[in-house]
Coordinates of C-alpha atoms (C1' of nucleotides) in Angstrom, one line a residue:
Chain A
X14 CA 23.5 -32.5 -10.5
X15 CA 25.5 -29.5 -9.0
X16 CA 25.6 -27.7 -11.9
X17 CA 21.8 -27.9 -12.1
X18 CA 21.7 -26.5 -8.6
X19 CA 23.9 -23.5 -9.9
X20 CA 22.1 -22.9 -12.6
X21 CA 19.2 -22.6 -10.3
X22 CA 20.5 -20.5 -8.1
X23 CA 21.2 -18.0 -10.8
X24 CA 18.2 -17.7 -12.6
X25 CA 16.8 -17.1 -8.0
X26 CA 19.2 -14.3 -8.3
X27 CA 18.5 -13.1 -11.4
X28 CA 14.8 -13.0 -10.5
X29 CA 15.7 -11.2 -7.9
X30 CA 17.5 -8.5 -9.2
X31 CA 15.3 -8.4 -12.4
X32 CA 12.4 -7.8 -10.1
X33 CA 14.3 -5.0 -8.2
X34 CA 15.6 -3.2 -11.3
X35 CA 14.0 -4.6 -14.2
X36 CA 15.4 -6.8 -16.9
X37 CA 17.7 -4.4 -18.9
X38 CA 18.9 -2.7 -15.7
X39 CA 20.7 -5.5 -14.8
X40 CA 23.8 -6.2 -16.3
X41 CA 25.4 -9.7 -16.3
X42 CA 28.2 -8.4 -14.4
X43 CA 25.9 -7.5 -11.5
X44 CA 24.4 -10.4 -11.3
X45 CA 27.6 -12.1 -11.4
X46 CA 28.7 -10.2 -8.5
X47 CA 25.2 -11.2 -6.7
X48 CA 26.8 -14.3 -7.0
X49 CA 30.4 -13.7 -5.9
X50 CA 31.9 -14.8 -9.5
X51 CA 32.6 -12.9 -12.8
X52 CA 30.6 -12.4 -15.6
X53 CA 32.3 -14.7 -17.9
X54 CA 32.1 -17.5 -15.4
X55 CA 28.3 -17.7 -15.5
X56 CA 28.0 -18.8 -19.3
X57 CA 29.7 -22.0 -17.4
X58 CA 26.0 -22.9 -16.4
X59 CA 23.8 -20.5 -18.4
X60 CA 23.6 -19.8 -22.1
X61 CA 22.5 -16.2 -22.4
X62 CA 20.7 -13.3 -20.7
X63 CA 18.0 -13.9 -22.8
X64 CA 17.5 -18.0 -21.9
X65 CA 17.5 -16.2 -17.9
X66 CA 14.3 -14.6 -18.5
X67 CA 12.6 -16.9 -20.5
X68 CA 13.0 -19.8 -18.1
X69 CA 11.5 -17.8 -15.3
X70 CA 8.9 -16.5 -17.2
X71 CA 7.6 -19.8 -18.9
X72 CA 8.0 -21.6 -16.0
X73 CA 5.2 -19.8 -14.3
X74 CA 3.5 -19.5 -17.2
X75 CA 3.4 -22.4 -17.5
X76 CA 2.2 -23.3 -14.4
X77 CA -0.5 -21.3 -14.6
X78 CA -1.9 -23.1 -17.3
X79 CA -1.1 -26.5 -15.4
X80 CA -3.6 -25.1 -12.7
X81 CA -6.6 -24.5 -14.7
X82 CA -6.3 -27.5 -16.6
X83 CA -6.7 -29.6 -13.0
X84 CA -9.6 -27.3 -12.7
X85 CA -12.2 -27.3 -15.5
X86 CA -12.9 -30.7 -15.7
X87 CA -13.7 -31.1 -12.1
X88 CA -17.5 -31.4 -11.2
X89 CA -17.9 -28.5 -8.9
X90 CA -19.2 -25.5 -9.4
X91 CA -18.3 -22.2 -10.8
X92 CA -17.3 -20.5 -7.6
X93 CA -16.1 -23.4 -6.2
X94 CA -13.3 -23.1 -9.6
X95 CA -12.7 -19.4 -9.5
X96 CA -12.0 -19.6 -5.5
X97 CA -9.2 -22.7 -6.0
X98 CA -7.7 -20.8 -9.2
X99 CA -7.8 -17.7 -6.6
X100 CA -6.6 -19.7 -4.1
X101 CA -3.4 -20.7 -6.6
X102 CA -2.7 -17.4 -7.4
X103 CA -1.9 -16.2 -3.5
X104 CA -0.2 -19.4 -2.9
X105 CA 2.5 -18.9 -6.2
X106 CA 3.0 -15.2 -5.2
X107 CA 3.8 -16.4 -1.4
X108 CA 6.3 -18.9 -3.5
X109 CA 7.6 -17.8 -6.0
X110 CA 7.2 -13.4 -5.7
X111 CA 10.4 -12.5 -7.8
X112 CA 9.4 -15.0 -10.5
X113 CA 5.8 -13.4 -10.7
X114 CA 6.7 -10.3 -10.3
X115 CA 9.5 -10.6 -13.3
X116 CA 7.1 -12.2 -15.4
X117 CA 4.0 -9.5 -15.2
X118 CA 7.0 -7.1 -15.9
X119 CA 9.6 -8.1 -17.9
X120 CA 7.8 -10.7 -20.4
X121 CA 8.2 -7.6 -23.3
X122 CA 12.0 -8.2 -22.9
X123 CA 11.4 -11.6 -23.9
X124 CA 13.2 -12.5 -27.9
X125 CA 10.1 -12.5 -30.6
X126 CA 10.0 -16.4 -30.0
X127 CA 9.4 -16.7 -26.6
X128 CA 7.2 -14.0 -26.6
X129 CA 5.2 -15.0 -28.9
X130 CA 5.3 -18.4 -26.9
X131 CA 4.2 -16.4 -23.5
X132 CA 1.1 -14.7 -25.5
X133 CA -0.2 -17.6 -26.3
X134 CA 0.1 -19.5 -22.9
X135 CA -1.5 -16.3 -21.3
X136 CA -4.3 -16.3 -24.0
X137 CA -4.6 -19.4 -23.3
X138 CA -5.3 -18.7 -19.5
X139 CA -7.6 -16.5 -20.1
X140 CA -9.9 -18.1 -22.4
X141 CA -10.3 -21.1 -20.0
X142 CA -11.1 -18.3 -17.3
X143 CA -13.7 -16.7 -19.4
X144 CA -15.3 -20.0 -20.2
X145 CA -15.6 -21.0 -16.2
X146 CA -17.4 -17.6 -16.0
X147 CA -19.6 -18.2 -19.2
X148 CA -20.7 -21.7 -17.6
X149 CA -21.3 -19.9 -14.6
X150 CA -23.4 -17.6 -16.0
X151 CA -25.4 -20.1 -18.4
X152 CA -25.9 -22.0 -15.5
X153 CA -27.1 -19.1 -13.1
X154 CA -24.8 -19.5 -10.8
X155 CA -23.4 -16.2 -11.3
X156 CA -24.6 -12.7 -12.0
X157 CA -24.8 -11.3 -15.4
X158 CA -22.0 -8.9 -14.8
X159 CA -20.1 -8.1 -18.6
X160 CA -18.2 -11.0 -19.0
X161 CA -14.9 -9.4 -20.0
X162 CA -14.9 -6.7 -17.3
X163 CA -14.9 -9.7 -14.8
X164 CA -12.6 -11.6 -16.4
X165 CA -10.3 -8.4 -16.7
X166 CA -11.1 -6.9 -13.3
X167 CA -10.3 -10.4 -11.2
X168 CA -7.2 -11.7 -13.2
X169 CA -5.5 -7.8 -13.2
X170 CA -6.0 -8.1 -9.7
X171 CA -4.7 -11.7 -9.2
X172 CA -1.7 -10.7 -11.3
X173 CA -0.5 -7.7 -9.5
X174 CA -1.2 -9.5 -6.1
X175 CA 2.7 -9.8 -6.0
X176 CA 2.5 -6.0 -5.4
X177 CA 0.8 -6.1 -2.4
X178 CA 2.2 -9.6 -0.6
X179 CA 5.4 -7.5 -0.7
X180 CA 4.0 -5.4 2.1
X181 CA 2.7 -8.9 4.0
X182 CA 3.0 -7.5 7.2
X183 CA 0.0 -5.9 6.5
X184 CA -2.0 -9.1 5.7
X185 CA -1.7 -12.6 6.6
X186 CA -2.2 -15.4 4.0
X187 CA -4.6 -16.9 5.7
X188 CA -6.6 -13.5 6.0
X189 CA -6.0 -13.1 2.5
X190 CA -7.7 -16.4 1.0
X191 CA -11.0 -16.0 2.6
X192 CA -11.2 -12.0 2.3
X193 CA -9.7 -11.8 -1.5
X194 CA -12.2 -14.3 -3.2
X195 CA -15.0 -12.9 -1.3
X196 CA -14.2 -9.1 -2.4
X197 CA -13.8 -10.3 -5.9
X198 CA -16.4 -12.6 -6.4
X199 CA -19.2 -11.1 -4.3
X200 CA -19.9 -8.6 -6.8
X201 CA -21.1 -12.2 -9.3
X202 CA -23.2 -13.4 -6.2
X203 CA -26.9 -12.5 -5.9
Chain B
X1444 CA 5.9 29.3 -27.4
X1445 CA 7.1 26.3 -30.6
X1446 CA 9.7 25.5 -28.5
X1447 CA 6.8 23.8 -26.1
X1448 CA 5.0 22.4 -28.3
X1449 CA 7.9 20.4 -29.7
X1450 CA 9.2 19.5 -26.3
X1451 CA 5.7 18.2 -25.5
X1452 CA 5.5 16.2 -28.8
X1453 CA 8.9 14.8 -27.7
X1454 CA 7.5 13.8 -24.3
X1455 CA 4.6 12.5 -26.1
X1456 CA 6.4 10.4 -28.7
X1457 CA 8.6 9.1 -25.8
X1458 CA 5.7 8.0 -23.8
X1459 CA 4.8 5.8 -26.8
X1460 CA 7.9 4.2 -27.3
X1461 CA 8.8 3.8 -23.5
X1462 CA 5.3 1.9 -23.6
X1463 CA 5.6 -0.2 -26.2
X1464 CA 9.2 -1.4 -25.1
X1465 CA 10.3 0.3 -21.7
X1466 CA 12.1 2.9 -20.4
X1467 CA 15.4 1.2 -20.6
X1468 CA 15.1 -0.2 -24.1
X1469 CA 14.3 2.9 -25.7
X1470 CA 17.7 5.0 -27.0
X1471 CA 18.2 8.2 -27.1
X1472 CA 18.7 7.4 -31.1
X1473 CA 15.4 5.6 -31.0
X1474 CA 13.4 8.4 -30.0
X1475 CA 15.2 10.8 -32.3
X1476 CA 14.2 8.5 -35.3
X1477 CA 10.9 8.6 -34.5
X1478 CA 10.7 12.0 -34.6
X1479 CA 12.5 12.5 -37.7
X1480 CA 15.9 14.1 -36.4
X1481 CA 19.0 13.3 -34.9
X1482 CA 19.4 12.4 -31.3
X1483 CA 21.5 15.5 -30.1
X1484 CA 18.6 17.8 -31.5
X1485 CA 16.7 16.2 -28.9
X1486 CA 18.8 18.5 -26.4
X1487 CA 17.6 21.9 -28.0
X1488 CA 14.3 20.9 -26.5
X1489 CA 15.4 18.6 -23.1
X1490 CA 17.7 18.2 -20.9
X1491 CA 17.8 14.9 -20.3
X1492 CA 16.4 11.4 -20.8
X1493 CA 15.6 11.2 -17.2
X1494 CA 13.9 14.4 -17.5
X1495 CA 11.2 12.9 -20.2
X1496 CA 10.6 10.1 -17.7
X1497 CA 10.1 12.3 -15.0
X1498 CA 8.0 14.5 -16.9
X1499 CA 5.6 11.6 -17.8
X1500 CA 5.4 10.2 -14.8
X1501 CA 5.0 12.8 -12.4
X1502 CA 2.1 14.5 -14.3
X1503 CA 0.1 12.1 -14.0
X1504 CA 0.1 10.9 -10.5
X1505 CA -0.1 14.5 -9.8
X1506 CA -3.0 14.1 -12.1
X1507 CA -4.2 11.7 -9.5
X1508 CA -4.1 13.3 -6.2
X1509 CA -5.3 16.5 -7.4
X1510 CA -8.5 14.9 -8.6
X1511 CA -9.3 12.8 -5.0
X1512 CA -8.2 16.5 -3.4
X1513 CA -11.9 17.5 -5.1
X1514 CA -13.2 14.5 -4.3
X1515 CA -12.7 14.3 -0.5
X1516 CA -14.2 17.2 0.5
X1517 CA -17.3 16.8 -1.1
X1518 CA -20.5 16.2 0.9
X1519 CA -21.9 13.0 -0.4
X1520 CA -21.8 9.7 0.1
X1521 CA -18.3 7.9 -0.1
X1522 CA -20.0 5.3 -2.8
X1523 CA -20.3 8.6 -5.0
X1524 CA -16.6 9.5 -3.9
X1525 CA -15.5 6.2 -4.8
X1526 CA -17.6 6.2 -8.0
X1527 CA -16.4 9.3 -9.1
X1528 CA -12.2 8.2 -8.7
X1529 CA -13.4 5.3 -10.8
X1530 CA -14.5 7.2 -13.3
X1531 CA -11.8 9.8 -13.3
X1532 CA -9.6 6.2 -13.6
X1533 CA -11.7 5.1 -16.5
X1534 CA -11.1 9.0 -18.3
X1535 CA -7.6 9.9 -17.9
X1536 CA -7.1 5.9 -18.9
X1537 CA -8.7 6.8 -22.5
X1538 CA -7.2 10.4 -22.5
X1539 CA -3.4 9.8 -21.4
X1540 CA -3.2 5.9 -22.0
X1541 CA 0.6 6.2 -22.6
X1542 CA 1.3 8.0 -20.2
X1543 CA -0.5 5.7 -17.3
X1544 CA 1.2 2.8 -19.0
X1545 CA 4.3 4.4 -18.7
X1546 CA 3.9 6.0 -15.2
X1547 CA 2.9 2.0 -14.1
X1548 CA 5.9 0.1 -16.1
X1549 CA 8.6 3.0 -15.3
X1550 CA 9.0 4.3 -12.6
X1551 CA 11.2 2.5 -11.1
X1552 CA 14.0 4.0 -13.4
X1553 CA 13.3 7.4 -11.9
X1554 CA 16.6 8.7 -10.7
X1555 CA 16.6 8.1 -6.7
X1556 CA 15.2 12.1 -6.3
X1557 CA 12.0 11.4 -8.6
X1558 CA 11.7 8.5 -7.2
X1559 CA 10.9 9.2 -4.0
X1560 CA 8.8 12.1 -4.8
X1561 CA 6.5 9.5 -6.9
X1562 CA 6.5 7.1 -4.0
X1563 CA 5.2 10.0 -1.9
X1564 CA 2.3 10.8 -4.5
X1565 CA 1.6 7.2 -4.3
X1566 CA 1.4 7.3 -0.8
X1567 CA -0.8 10.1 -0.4
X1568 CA -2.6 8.7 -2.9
X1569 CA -3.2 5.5 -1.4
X1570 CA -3.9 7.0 2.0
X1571 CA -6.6 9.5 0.4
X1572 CA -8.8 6.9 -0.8
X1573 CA -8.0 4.4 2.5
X1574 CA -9.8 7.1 4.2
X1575 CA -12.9 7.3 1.9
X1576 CA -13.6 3.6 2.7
X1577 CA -12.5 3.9 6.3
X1578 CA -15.2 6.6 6.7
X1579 CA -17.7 5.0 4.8
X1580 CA -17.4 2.2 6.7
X1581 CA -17.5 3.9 9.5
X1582 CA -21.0 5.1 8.8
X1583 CA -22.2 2.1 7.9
X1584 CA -22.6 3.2 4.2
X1585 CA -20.3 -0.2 3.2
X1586 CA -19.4 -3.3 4.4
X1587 CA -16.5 -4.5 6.4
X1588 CA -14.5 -6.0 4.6
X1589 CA -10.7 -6.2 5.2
X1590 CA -9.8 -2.6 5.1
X1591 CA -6.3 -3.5 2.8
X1592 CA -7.6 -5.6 1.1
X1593 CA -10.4 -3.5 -0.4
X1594 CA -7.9 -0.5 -1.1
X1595 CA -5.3 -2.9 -3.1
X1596 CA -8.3 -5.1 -4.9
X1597 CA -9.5 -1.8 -6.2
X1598 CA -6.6 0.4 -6.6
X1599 CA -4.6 -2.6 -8.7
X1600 CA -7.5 -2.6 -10.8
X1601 CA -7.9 0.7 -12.0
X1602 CA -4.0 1.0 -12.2
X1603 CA -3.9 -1.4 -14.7
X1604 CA -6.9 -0.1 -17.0
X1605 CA -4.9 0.7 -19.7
X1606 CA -3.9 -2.7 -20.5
X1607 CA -7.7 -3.2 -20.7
X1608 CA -8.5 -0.3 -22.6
X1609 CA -6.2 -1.4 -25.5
X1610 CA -8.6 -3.8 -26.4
X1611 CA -11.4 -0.8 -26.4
X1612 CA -13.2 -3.0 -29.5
X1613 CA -14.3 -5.3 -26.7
X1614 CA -16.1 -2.6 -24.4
X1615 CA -17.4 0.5 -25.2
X1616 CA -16.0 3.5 -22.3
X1617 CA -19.5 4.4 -21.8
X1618 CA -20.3 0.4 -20.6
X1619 CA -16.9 0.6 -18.5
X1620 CA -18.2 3.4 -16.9
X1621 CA -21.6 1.7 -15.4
X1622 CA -20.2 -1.9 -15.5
X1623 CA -16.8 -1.1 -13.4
X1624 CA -18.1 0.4 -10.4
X1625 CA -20.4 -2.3 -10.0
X1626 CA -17.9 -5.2 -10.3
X1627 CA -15.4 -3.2 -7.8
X1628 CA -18.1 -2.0 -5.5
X1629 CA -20.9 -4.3 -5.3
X1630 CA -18.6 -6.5 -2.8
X1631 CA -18.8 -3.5 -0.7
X1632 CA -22.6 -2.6 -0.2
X1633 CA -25.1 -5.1 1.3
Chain C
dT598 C1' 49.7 -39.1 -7.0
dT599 C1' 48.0 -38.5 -11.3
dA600 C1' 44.3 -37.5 -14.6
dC601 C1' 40.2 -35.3 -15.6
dA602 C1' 36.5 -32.4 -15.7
dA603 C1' 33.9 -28.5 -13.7
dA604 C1' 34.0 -23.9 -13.0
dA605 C1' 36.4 -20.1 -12.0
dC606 C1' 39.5 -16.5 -14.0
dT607 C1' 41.6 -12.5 -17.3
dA608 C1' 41.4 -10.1 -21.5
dA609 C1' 39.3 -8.7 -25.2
dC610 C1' 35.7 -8.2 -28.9
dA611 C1' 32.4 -5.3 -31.3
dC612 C1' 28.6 -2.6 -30.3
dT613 C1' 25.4 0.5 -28.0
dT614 C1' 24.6 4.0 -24.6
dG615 C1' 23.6 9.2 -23.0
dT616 C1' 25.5 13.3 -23.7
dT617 C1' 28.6 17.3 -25.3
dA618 C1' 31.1 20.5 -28.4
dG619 C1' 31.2 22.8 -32.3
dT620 C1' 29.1 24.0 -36.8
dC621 C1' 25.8 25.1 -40.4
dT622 C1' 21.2 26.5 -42.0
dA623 C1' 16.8 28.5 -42.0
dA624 C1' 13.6 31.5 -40.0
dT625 C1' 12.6 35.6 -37.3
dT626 C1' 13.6 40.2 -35.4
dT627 C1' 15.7 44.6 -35.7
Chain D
dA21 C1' 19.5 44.2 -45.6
dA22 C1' 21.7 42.9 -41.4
dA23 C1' 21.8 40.6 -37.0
dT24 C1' 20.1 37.3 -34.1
dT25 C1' 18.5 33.0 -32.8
dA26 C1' 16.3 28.4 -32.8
dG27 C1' 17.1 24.2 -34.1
dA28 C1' 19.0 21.0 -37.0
dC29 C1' 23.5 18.7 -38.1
dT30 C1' 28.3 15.8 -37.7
dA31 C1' 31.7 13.9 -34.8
dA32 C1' 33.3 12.3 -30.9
dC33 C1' 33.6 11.1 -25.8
dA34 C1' 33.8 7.8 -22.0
dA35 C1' 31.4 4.3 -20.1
dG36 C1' 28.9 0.2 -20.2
dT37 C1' 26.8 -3.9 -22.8
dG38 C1' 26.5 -9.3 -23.8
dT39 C1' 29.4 -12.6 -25.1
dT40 C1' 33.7 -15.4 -26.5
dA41 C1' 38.5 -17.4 -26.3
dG42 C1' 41.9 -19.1 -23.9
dT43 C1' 43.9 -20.1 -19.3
dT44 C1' 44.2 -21.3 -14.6
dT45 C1' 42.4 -23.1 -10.4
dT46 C1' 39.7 -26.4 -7.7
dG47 C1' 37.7 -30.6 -6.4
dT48 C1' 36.8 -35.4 -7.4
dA49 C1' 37.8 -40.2 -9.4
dA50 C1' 41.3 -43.5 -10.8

DNA sequence: TTACAAAACTAACACTTGTTAGTCTAATTT
DNA sequence: AAATTAGACTAACAAGTGTTAGTTTTGTAA
């Protein structure tokens, strides 16, 4: 049970630094020192760099996916989807910033198998993204804007938000839920 | 006068590789292979590792605020100013695709000097086109919506164009061109 | 208090890193 | 033809890499 908190606490630290200097920057030895041990002491709780990055990766991968599922079956509409899975994305970055920001940049470290694992989940994303649009669209609910522009310009956006809730002074959450949905989905609105 | 040109397809070739796996995880050795000699020939033509990066990085965010420089003085509207940094996005994306990716990805392992002379680019960068939509604004020539907001949604998008762009098959440059603005902009005009 | 397991430690491994020194070869200039 | 130079080469360096083996310390359960 302790050892599960441990383990946690390094792969927090690791994200950390990870996100600060990127993945092969950071040595196990400084992130040993992050934690006040030796290097050799952290294969007590983890197995290798490598398992680090993939378990903060998938995870919010992972969750991502987990999202969208909750919301394409539900029987609202279109806009009513892309603002929750908007809404998803600020709240994750407010949580969980180092992990998002370590997986947008450091997924190519990832070994060829949990890449390939990663591409998929995020393929996976976006083709149930795409389809809420296509609905959308069939439905006239939203404009006839090209449908892989929008999908690209909203979820680049939504993916680097970590960027910007870095400088959070600047913005509130709460601002940023009602004025980030409406800048980009206004442009699908008649 | 051959001693450029093979320094610049070094730079070049780097920028590929640093792309395709990042700064960090491209050697010395690596980048010597792929240009068909050893990796202390690479010294006749560089100085340094760093140097390359630099090199990248710095030309094209120079790149950057050199175009809005001819932009901002213009006298026309600030949806043609706006219109016309997308499109000089959308060109240098297809012209120096490599080199964004790597100026985006990278620069963080700019040695603390370069480092803060990109950050200042950036900066100037960011405030140049802040100012375009302040003014506009302003005049009533687009809406109000959260100032910050605007500059990041927009800005984050056309940063990461080149991701986009890899998958050109999907959309044609000339549609990017007409389709982009829209979908960036439209939330901006009544 | 003793016994045991968890988690730290030291030391070392095999390998890779960026870079330099010194040398040889092929092309260009004199 | 001789001299110079650009640009490749080999060999080596010091430092740093992820990881393992074996040992000692620490805290908990008997």
């Amino acid at each position: 049970m302790n050892k599960n908190n441990r383990r946690e606490d390094i792969v927090l630290t690791a994200a950390k630094l990870f996100r600060k200097k990127g993945y092969n920057a950071v040595s196990m030895r400084d992130l040993a020192a992050e934690m006040g041990i030796k290097a050799a002491s952290l294969y007590n709780h983890i197995s290798s760099k490598q398992e680090i990055l993939a378990s903060i990766v998938l995870s919010v991968a992972k969750d991502f996916v987990g999202h969208i599922d909750t919301v394409v079956p539900q029987p609202i509409a279109s806009i009513e989807k892309l603002t929750s899975i908007i809404h998803h994305h600020i709240e994750l970055t407010a949580e969980q910033t180092d992990f998002l920001a370590c997986m947008n940049n450091d997924w190519i470290h990832l070994d060829e198998e949990n890449k390939t694992l990663y591409l998929s989940l995020r393929k996976e994303y976006e083709a149930k993204f795409r389809e809420i649009l296509r609905v959308g669209m069939a439905k006239n609910e939203l404009k006839n804007i090209h449908i892989e522009i929008s999908v690209f310009g909203i979820l680049t956006t939504l993916r680097t938000l970590y960027v910007w809730y870095a400088k959070k002074d600047v913005v509130s959450l709460k601002t940023l839920k009602t004025d980030l949905p409406r800048l980009l989905l206004d442009g699908l609105i008649d």
